[in-house]
Short mmCIF file of C-alpha atoms in Angstrom, two decimals:
data_model
loop_
_atom_site.label_atom_id
_atom_site.label_comp_id
_atom_site.label_asym_id
_atom_site.label_seq_id
_atom_site.Cartn_x
_atom_site.Cartn_y
_atom_site.Cartn_z
CA GLN A 1 -32.93 -86.15 26.13
CA VAL A 2 -31.78 -85.92 29.77
CA GLN A 3 -30.91 -82.45 31.07
CA LEU A 4 -29.43 -81.81 34.38
CA VAL A 5 -29.08 -78.09 35.00
CA GLU A 6 -27.12 -76.51 38.23
CA SER A 7 -27.72 -73.40 39.86
CA GLY A 8 -26.70 -71.39 43.22
CA GLY A 9 -22.95 -71.23 42.79
CA ASP A 10 -21.41 -67.84 43.98
CA SER A 11 -18.53 -66.05 45.50
CA VAL A 12 -18.58 -66.30 49.28
CA GLN A 13 -16.23 -65.78 52.30
CA ALA A 14 -14.55 -68.50 54.32
CA GLY A 15 -16.99 -69.68 56.65
CA GLY A 16 -20.19 -68.75 54.69
CA SER A 17 -22.71 -71.10 53.28
CA LEU A 18 -24.30 -71.79 49.82
CA ARG A 19 -26.88 -74.10 48.65
CA LEU A 20 -26.62 -75.83 45.31
CA SER A 21 -29.57 -76.85 43.31
CA CYS A 22 -30.25 -79.43 40.33
CA SER A 23 -33.22 -79.47 38.19
CA ALA A 24 -34.00 -82.49 35.90
CA SER A 25 -35.69 -82.52 32.59
CA ARG A 26 -36.66 -85.90 31.40
CA TYR A 27 -35.12 -87.54 33.97
CA SER A 28 -36.32 -88.68 37.35
CA ILE A 29 -34.02 -87.79 40.49
CA SER A 30 -35.99 -89.97 42.91
CA THR A 31 -35.66 -93.08 41.12
CA HIS A 32 -32.03 -92.91 40.33
CA CYS A 33 -28.26 -92.67 42.08
CA MET A 34 -27.60 -89.01 42.38
CA GLY A 35 -24.29 -87.11 43.03
CA TRP A 36 -22.32 -83.79 43.36
CA PHE A 37 -19.08 -83.72 41.90
CA ARG A 38 -16.52 -80.98 41.78
CA GLN A 39 -13.48 -79.83 39.89
CA ALA A 40 -11.05 -77.33 40.82
CA PRO A 41 -8.58 -75.59 38.33
CA GLY A 42 -5.62 -78.01 37.48
CA LYS A 43 -7.41 -80.90 39.32
CA GLU A 44 -9.16 -83.98 38.46
CA ARG A 45 -12.85 -84.13 38.97
CA GLU A 46 -13.87 -85.66 42.59
CA GLY A 47 -16.88 -87.04 43.91
CA VAL A 48 -18.54 -84.86 46.62
CA ALA A 49 -21.63 -86.70 47.83
CA VAL A 50 -24.17 -89.46 46.46
CA ILE A 51 -27.59 -90.14 47.19
CA ASN A 52 -29.43 -93.34 46.05
CA LEU A 53 -33.15 -94.50 45.57
CA LEU A 54 -33.38 -95.11 48.98
CA GLY A 55 -32.21 -91.98 50.63
CA ASP A 56 -28.86 -93.42 51.62
CA THR A 57 -25.96 -90.97 51.15
CA ILE A 58 -22.44 -90.88 51.09
CA HIS A 59 -20.09 -87.64 51.44
CA THR A 60 -16.39 -87.62 50.98
CA ASP A 61 -14.24 -87.26 53.79
CA SER A 62 -13.25 -83.64 53.21
CA VAL A 63 -16.94 -82.25 53.27
CA LYS A 64 -18.39 -84.81 56.11
CA GLY A 65 -20.07 -82.42 58.77
CA ARG A 66 -20.00 -79.54 56.41
CA PHE A 67 -21.99 -80.39 53.21
CA THR A 68 -25.22 -82.28 52.86
CA ILE A 69 -26.62 -83.66 49.55
CA SER A 70 -30.53 -84.22 49.72
CA ARG A 71 -33.29 -84.15 47.38
CA ASP A 72 -37.28 -82.94 46.94
CA ASN A 73 -38.84 -85.56 44.90
CA ALA A 74 -41.85 -83.62 44.09
CA LYS A 75 -39.56 -80.93 42.52
CA ASN A 76 -37.40 -83.37 40.91
CA SER A 77 -34.57 -81.46 42.17
CA LEU A 78 -31.28 -82.26 43.78
CA TYR A 79 -29.51 -80.09 46.48
CA LEU A 80 -26.17 -79.70 48.02
CA GLN A 81 -26.16 -77.50 51.42
CA MET A 82 -22.85 -76.50 52.04
CA ASN A 83 -21.74 -74.76 55.49
CA SER A 84 -18.44 -73.82 56.64
CA LEU A 85 -17.08 -73.22 53.46
CA LYS A 86 -13.39 -73.05 52.98
CA PRO A 87 -10.94 -71.97 50.14
CA ASP A 88 -10.29 -75.26 49.16
CA ASP A 89 -13.59 -75.88 48.14
CA THR A 90 -13.32 -73.43 45.19
CA ALA A 91 -14.40 -75.48 42.22
CA THR A 92 -16.90 -75.86 39.43
CA TYR A 93 -19.66 -78.37 40.95
CA TYR A 94 -21.67 -80.50 38.66
CA CYS A 95 -24.75 -82.43 39.32
CA ALA A 96 -24.92 -86.06 38.01
CA GLY A 97 -26.93 -88.95 37.48
CA ARG A 98 -26.51 -92.63 36.98
CA SER A 99 -28.69 -94.96 34.86
CA GLY A 100 -29.39 -97.01 37.58
CA ALA A 101 -31.00 -96.77 41.27
CA TYR A 102 -28.05 -97.55 43.50
CA CYS A 103 -24.38 -96.09 43.99
CA ASP A 104 -22.78 -99.13 44.79
CA ASN A 105 -21.00 -97.10 47.72
CA SER A 106 -18.94 -95.15 44.97
CA LEU A 107 -18.25 -91.79 44.20
CA LEU A 108 -16.47 -92.31 40.76
CA PRO A 109 -17.27 -89.90 38.16
CA SER A 110 -16.76 -92.48 35.51
CA ASN A 111 -20.10 -94.20 36.80
CA PHE A 112 -22.30 -91.45 36.11
CA ALA A 113 -23.83 -90.99 32.51
CA TYR A 114 -25.69 -87.75 32.79
CA TRP A 115 -23.99 -84.46 33.62
CA GLY A 116 -25.04 -80.70 33.90
CA GLN A 117 -23.05 -77.81 32.61
CA GLY A 118 -21.70 -76.79 36.20
CA THR A 119 -21.94 -74.04 38.59
CA HIS A 120 -19.21 -72.10 39.92
CA VAL A 121 -18.09 -71.62 43.62
CA THR A 122 -15.39 -69.35 44.71
CA VAL A 123 -14.34 -69.20 48.50
CA SER A 124 -12.08 -66.39 49.46
CA SER A 125 -10.08 -66.35 52.96
#
């Protein structure tokens, strides 16, 4: 059974940085489309960033220039470096994986089959 486990969530001041990590079991992060998503209270889950087999990435407009998705194939881990954090970034962040290698230029959560349990990020002003 595929297992994705996120870590790194915390409470930070606006302008601060965090690095989220996602480790995988019984699943290869390097050969699948992987993504980071977030869900704030009372809001729908939204795509933050995705990375495909080739290392191509897409970041949603609201985080461009501040967040970066990456992976370490040797560690079978996915990361989200978050800089210049804003209160609007407060949410539960989820790691997710698709069944295939490519992301189809999409950040839609419904395209992702495997999900972690989430890690909380709180940004205070």
